[in-house]
mmCIF file of C-alpha atoms in Angstrom:
data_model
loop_
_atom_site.group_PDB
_atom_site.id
_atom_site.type_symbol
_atom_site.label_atom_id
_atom_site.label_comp_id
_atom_site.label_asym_id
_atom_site.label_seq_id
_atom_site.Cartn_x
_atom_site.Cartn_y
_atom_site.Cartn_z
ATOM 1 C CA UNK Z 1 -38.791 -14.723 13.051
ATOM 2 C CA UNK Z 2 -36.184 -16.246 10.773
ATOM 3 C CA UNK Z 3 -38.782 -18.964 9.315
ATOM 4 C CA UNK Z 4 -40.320 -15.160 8.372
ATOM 5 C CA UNK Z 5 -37.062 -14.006 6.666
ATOM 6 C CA UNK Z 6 -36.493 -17.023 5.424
ATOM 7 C CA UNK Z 7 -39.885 -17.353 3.140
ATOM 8 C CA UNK Z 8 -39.159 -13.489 1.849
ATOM 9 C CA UNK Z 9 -35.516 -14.918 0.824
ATOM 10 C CA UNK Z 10 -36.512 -18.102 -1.397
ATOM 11 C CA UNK Z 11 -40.077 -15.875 -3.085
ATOM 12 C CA UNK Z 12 -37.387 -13.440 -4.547
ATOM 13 C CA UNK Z 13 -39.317 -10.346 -4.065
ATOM 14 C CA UNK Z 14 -36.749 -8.387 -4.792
ATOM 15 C CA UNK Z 15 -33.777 -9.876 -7.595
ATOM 16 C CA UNK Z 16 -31.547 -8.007 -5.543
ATOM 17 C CA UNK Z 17 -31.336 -10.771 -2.467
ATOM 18 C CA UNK Z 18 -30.316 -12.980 -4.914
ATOM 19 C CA UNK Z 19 -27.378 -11.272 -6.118
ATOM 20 C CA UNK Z 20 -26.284 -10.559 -2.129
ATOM 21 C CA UNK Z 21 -26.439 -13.955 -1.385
ATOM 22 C CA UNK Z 22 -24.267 -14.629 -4.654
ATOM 23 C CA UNK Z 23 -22.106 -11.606 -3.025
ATOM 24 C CA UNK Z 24 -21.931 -13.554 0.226
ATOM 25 C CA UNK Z 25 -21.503 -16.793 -1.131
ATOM 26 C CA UNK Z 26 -18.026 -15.511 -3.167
ATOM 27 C CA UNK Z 27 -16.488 -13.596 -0.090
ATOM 28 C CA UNK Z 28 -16.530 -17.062 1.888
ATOM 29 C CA UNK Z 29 -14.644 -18.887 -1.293
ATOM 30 C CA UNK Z 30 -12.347 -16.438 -1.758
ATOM 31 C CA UNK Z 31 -12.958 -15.207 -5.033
ATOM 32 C CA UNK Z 32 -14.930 -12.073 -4.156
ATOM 33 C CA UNK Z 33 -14.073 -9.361 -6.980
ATOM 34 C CA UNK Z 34 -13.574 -5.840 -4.249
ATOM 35 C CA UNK Z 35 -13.898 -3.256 -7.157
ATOM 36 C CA UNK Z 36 -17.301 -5.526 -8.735
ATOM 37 C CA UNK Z 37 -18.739 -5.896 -5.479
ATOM 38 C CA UNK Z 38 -18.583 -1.923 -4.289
ATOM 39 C CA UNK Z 39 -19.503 -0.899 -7.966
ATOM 40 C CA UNK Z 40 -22.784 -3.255 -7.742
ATOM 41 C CA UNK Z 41 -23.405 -1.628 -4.121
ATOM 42 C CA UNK Z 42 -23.390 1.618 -5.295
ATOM 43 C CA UNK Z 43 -25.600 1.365 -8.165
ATOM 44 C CA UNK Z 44 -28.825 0.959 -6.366
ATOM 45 C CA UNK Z 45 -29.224 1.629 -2.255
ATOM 46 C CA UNK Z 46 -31.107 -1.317 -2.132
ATOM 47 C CA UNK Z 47 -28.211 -3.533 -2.766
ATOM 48 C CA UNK Z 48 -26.675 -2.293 -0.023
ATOM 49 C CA UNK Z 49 -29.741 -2.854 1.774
ATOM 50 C CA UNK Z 50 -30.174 -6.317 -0.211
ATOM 51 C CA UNK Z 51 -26.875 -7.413 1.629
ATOM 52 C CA UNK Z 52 -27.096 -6.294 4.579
ATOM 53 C CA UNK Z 53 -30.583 -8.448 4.785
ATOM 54 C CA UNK Z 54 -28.608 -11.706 3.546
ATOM 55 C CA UNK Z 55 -25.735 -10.901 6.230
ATOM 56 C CA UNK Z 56 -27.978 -10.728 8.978
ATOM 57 C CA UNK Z 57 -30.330 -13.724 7.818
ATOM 58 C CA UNK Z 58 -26.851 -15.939 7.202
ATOM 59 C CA UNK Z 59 -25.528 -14.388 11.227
ATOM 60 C CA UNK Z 60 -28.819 -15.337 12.968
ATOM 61 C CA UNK Z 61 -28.268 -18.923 10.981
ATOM 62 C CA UNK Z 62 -25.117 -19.300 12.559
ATOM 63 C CA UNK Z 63 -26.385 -19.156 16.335
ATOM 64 C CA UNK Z 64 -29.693 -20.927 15.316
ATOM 65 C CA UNK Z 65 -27.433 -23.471 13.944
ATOM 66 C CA UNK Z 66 -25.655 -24.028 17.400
ATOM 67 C CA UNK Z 67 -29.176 -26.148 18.350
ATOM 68 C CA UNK Z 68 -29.862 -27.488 15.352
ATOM 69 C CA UNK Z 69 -31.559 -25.154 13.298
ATOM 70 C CA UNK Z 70 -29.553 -23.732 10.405
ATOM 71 C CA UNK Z 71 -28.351 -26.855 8.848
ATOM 72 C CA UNK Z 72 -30.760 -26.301 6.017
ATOM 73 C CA UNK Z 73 -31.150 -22.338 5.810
ATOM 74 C CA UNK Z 74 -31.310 -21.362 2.322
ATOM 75 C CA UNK Z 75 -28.128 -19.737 1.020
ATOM 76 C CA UNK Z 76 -26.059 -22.581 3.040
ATOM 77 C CA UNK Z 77 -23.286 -20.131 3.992
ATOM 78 C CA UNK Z 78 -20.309 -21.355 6.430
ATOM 79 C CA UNK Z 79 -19.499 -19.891 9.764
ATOM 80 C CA UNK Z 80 -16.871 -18.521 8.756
ATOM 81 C CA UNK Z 81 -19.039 -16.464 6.179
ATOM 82 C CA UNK Z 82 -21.913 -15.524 8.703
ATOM 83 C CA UNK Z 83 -19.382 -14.220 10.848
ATOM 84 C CA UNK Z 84 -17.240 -12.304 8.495
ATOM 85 C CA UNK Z 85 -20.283 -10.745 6.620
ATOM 86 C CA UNK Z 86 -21.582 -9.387 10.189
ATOM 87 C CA UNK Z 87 -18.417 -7.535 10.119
ATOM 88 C CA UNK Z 88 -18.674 -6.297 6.506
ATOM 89 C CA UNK Z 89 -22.212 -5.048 7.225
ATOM 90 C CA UNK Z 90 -20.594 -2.782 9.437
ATOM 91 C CA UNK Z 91 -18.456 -0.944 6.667
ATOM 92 C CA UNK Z 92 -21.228 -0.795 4.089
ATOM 93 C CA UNK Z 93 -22.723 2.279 5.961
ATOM 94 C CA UNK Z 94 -19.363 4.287 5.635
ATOM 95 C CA UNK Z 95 -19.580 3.202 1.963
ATOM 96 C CA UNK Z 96 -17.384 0.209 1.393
ATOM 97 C CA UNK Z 97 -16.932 -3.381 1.917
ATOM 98 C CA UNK Z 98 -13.992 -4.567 3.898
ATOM 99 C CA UNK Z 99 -13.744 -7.271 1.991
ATOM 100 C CA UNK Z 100 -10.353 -8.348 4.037
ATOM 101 C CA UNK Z 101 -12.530 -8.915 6.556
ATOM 102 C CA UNK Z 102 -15.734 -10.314 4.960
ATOM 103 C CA UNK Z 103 -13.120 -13.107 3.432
ATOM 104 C CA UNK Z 104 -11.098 -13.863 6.492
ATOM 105 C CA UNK Z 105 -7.636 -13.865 4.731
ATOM 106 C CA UNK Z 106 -4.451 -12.836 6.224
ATOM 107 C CA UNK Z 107 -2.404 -10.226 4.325
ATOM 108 C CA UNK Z 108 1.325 -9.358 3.595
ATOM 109 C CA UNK Z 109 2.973 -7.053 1.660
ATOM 110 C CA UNK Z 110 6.231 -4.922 0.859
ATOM 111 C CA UNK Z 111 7.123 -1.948 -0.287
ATOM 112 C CA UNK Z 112 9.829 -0.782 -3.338
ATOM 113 C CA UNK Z 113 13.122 -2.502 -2.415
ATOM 114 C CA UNK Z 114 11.438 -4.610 0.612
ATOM 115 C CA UNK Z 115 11.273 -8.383 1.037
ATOM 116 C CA UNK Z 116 9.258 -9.982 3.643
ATOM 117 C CA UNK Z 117 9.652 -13.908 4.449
ATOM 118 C CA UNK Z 118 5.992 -14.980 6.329
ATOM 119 C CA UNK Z 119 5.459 -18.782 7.688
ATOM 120 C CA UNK Z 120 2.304 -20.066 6.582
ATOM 121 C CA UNK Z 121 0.287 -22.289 8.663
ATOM 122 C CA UNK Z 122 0.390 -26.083 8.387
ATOM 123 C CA UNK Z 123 2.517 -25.235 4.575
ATOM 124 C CA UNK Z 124 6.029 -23.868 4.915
ATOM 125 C CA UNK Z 125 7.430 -20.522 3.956
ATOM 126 C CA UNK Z 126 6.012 -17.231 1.355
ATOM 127 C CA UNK Z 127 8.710 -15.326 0.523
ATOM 128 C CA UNK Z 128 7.889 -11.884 -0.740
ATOM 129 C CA UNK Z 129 9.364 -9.925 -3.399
ATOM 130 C CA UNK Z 130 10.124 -5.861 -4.138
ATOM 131 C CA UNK Z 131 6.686 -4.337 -4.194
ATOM 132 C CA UNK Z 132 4.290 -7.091 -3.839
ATOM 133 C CA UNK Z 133 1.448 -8.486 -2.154
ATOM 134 C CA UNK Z 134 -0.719 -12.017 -0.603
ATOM 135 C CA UNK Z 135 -3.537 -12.941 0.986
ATOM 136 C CA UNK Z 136 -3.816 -16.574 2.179
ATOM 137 C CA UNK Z 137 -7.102 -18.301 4.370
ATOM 138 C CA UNK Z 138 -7.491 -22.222 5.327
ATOM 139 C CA UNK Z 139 -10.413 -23.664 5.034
ATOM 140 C CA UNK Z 140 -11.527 -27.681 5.134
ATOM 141 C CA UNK Z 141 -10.186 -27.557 1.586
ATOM 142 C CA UNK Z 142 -6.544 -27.038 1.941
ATOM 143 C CA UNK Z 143 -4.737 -23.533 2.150
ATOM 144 C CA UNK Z 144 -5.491 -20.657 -0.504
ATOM 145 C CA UNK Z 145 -2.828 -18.248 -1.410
ATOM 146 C CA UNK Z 146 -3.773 -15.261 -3.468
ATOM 147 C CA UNK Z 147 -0.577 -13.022 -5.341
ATOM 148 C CA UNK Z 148 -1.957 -10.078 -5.596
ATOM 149 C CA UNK Z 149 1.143 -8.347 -6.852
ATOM 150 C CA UNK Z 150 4.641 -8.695 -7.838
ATOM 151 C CA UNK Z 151 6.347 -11.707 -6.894
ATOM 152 C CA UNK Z 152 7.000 -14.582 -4.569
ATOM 153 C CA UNK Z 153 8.927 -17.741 -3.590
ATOM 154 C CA UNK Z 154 7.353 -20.932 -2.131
ATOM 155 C CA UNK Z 155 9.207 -22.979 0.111
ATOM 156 C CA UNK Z 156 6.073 -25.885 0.951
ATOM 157 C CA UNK Z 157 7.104 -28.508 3.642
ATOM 158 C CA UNK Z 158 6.758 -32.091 2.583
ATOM 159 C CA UNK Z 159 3.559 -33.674 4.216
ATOM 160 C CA UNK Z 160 1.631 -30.567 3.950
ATOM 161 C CA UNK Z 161 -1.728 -30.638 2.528
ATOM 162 C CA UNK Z 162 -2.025 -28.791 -0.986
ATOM 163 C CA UNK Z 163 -1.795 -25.137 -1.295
ATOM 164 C CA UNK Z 164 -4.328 -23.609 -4.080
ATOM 165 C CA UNK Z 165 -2.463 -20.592 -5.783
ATOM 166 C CA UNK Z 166 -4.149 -18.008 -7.476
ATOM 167 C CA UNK Z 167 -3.391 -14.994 -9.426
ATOM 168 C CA UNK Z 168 -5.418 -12.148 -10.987
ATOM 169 C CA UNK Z 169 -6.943 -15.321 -13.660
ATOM 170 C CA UNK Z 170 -5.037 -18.832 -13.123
ATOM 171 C CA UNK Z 171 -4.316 -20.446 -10.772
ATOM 172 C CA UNK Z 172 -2.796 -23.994 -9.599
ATOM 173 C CA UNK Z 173 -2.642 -26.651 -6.665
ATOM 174 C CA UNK Z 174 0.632 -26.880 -5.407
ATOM 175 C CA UNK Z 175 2.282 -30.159 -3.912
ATOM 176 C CA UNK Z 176 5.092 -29.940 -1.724
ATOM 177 C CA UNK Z 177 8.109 -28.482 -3.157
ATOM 178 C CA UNK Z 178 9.889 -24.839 -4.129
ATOM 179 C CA UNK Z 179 8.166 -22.524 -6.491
ATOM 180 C CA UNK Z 180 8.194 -18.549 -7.934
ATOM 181 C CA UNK Z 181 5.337 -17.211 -9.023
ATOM 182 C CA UNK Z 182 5.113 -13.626 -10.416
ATOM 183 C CA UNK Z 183 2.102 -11.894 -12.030
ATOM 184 C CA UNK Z 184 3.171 -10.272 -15.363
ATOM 185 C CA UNK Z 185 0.138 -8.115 -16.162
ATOM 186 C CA UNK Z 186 -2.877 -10.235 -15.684
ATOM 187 C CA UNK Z 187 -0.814 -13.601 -16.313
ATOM 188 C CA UNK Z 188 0.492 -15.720 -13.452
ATOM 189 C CA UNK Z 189 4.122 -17.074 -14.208
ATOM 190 C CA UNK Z 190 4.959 -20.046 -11.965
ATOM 191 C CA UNK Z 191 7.992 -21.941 -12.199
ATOM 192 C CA UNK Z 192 7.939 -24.947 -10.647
ATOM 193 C CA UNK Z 193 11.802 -25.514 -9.063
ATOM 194 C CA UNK Z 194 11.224 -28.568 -7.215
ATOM 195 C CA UNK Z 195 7.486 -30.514 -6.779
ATOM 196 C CA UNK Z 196 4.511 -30.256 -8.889
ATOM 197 C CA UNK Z 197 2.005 -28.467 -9.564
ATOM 198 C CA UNK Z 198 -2.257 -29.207 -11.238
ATOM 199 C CA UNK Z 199 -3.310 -26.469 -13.088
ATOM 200 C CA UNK Z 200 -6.825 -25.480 -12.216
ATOM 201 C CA UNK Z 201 -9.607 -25.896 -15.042
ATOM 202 C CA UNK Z 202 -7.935 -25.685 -18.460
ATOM 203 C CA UNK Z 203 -4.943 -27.614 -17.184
ATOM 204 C CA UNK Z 204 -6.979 -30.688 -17.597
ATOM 205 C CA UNK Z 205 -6.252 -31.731 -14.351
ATOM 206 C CA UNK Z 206 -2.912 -33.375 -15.161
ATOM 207 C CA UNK Z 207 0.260 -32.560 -12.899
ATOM 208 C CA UNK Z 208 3.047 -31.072 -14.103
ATOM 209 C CA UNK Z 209 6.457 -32.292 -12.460
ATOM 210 C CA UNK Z 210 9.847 -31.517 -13.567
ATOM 211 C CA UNK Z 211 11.187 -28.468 -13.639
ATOM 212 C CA UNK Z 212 9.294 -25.545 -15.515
ATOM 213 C CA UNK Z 213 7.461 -22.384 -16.018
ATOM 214 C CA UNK Z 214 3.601 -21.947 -16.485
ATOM 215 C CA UNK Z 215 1.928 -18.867 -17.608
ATOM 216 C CA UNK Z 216 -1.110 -19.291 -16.767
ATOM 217 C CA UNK Z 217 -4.934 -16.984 -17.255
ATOM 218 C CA UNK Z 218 -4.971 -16.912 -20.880
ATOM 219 C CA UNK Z 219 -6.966 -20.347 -22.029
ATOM 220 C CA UNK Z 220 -4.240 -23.235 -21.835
ATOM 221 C CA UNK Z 221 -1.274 -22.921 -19.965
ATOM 222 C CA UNK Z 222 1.818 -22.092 -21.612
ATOM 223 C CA UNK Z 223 4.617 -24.460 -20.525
ATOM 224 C CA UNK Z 224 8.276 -23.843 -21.299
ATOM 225 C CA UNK Z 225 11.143 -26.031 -20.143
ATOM 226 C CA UNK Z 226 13.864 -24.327 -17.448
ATOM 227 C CA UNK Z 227 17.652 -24.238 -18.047
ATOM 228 C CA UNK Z 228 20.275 -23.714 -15.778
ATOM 229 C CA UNK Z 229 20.154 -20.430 -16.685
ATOM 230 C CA UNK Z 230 16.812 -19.833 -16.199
ATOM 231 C CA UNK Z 231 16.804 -21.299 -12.526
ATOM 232 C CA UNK Z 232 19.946 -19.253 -11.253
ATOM 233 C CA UNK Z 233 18.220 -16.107 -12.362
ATOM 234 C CA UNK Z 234 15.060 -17.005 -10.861
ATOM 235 C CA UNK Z 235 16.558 -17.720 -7.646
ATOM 236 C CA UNK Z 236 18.638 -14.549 -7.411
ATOM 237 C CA UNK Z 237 16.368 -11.875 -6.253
ATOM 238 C CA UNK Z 238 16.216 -14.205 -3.117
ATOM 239 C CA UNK Z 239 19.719 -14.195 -2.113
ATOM 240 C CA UNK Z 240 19.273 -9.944 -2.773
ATOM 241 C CA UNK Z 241 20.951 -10.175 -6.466
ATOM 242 C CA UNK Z 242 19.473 -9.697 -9.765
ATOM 243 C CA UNK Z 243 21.212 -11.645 -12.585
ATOM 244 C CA UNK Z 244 21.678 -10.648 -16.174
ATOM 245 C CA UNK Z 245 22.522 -13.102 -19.162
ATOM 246 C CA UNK Z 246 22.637 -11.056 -21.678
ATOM 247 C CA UNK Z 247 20.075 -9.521 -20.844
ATOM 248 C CA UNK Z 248 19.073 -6.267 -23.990
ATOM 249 C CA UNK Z 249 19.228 -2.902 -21.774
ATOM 250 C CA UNK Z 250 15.553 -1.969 -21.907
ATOM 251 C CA UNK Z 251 14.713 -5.378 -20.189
ATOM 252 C CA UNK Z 252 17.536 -4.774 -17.739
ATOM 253 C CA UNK Z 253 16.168 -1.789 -16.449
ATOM 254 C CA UNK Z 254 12.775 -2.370 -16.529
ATOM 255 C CA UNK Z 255 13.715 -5.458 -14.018
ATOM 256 C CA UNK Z 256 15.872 -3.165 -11.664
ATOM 257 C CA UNK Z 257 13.320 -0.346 -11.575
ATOM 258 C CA UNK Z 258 11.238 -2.740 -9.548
ATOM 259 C CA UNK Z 259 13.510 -2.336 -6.703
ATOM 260 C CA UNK Z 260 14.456 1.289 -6.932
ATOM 261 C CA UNK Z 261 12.085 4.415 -5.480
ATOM 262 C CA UNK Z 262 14.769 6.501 -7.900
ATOM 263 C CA UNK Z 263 13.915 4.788 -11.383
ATOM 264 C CA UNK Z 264 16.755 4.521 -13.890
ATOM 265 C CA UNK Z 265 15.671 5.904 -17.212
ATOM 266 C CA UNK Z 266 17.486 5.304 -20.505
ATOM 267 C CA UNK Z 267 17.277 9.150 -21.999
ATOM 268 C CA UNK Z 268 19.348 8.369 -25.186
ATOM 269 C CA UNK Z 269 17.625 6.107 -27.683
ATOM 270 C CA UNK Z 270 20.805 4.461 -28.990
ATOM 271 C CA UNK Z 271 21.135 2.624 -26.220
ATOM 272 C CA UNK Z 272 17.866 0.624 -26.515
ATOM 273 C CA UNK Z 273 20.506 -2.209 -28.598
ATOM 274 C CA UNK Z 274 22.757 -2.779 -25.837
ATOM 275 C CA UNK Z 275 22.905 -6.129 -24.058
ATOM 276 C CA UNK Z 276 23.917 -7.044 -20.367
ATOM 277 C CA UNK Z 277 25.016 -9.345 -18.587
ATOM 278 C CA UNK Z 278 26.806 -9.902 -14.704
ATOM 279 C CA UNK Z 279 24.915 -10.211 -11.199
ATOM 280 C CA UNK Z 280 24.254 -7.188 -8.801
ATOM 281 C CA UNK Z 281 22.830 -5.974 -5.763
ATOM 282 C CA UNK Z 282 19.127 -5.355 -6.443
ATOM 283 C CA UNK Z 283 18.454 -2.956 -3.593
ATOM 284 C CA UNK Z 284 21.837 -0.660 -4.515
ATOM 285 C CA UNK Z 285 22.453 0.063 -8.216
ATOM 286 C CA UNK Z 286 26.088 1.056 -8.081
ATOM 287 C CA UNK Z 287 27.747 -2.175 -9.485
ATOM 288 C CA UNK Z 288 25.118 -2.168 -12.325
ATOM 289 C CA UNK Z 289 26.201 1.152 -13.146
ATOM 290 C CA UNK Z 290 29.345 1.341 -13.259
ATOM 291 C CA UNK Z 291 29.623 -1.620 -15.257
ATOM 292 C CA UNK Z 292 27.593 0.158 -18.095
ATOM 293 C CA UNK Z 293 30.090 3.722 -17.690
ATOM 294 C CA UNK Z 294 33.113 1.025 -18.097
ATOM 295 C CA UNK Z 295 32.339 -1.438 -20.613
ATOM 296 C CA UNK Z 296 29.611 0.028 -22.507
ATOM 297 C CA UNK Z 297 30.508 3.615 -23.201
ATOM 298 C CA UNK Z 298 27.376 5.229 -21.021
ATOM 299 C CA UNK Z 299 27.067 7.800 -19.201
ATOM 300 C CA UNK Z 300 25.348 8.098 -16.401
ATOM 301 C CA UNK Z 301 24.007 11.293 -14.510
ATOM 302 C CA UNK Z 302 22.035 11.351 -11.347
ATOM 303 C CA UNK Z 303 19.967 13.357 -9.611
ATOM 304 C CA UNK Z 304 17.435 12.820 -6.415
ATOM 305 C CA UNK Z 305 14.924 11.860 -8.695
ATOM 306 C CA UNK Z 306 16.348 9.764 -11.521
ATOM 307 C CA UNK Z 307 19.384 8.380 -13.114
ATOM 308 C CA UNK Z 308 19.498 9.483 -16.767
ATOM 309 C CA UNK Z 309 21.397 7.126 -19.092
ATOM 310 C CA UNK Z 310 23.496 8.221 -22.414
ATOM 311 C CA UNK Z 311 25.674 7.151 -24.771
ATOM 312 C CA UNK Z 312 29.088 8.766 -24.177
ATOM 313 C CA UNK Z 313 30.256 11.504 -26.346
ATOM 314 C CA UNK Z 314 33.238 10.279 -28.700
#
């Protein structure tokens, strides 16, 4: 019966097998596009049906395979893949792909003003930010982490194999060592603290060692050297402080805003030239505050919703 399927598959009938299996073939490495994928589903039922065809053929592959006859069936999934696609198939009748499941990756995430530390297996510590999210899976390669939002700290044990970290375009191999990596709209900004790090593609392949940032998704990486400066104030959020060297107001508030459900808002435009500085408590705004109502001549006014800066009347 599967010799039958098989012969269908590689005479391309329909174009549309062909694009599942390229489907398939993405959720098992990782780099499956959810929005693509259920957009390409819907466009046609036979894609849906397509898939659900390659899913099955690449499951009944699996348990040929267990006496001897899947190691060449066409698309050459994993496993893993077979296995997580039969589980996939099972969503596409209510209408979506859980592609959580058809990829196999583990999942964290926190909410505004949260942090969540998670060990990762065989690698050492993620650390997770205010109002972010990762996905990690290990495979024969190595261990992939995905930052799917906001920010986090790496803390990877020496003799651990690599870790592969990706954001929403670049991405890097990570050696042991400490790292922060924060998406800033599409970009991926990854200091490197301690260790190094190979930036995928673009990067050339050469590792990059002492201490510095990487933005990385737009062509060549962008590498900037780290100051003293720079490192304290990447480190603070973990120790539950944001620093500020002066720091203009607008970008202050912007980065404290990421931990606050009641947003600060600067509601008087002659403020926009100020500058800050000083370290305070990210989750509790008080300190940073007062500080501006002391030695900056704003006023602030709250309500359950907001906190409205001004400039003080004279």
């Amino acid at each position: 019966m599967f010799k039958n399927r098989r012969s269908t598959l590689r005479g391309q009938a329909d174009p549309a097998l062909a694009e599942a299996a390229q489907w398939l073939a993405r959720a098992d490495l990782g780099t499956l596009d959810e929005a693509a994928f259920e957009q390409w589903r819907a466009a046609d039922p036979r894609h849906a049906l397509a898939f659900a065809r390659v899913a099955d053929a690449a499951r009944k592959a699996t348990f040929a395979g267990q006496d001897g006859r899947a190691a060449t069936h066409e698309f050459q999934v994993s496993r893993r893949a077979a296995v997580a696609a039969g589980l996939g198939v099972l969503a596409l009748g209510g209408g979506a792909l859980v592609a959580g499941k058809v990829s196999a990756r583990d999942r964290a995430a926190t909410p505004v003003g949260g942090t969540q530390r998670i060990v990762l297996p065989r690698a050492g510590d993620l650390i997770l930010n205010t109002d972010s999210a990762a996905s990690w899976r290990r495979n024969r390669q190595g261990l992939s982490l995905w930052l799917e939002r906001g920010e986090a700290a790496l803390d990877l044990t020496d003799g651990a194999g690599p870790v592969h970290l990706r954001g929403k375009r670049g991405g890097a191999r990570l050696g042991p060592g400490r790292y922060n990596a924060r998406l800033r709209e599409d970009l991926l900004d990854l200091t490197i603290l301690r260790g190094q790090a190979v930036v995928d593609e673009t990067g050339g392949g050469e590792a990059i060692q002492k201490p510095s940032a990487l933005l990385l998704g737009s062509g060549e990486p962008l590498v900037r050297g780290l100051s003293d400066q720079d490192i304290a104030e990447t480190l603070a959020w973990r120790d539950g402080a944001i620093l500020f060297v002066d720091e203009p107001l607008p970008a202050a508030v912007v980065e404290y805003n990421r931990h606050l459900v009641r947003k600060i808002i600067i509601a008087d435009p002659r403020l926009k030239d100020l500058h800050v500085g000083g370290r305070f408590d990210a989750d509790d705004p008080r300190g940073f505050l007062r500080a501006l109502e002391t030695a900056m001549d704003v006023q602030v006014s709250m309500s359950d919703r907001e906190i409205l800066l001004y400039r003080k009347r004279a």
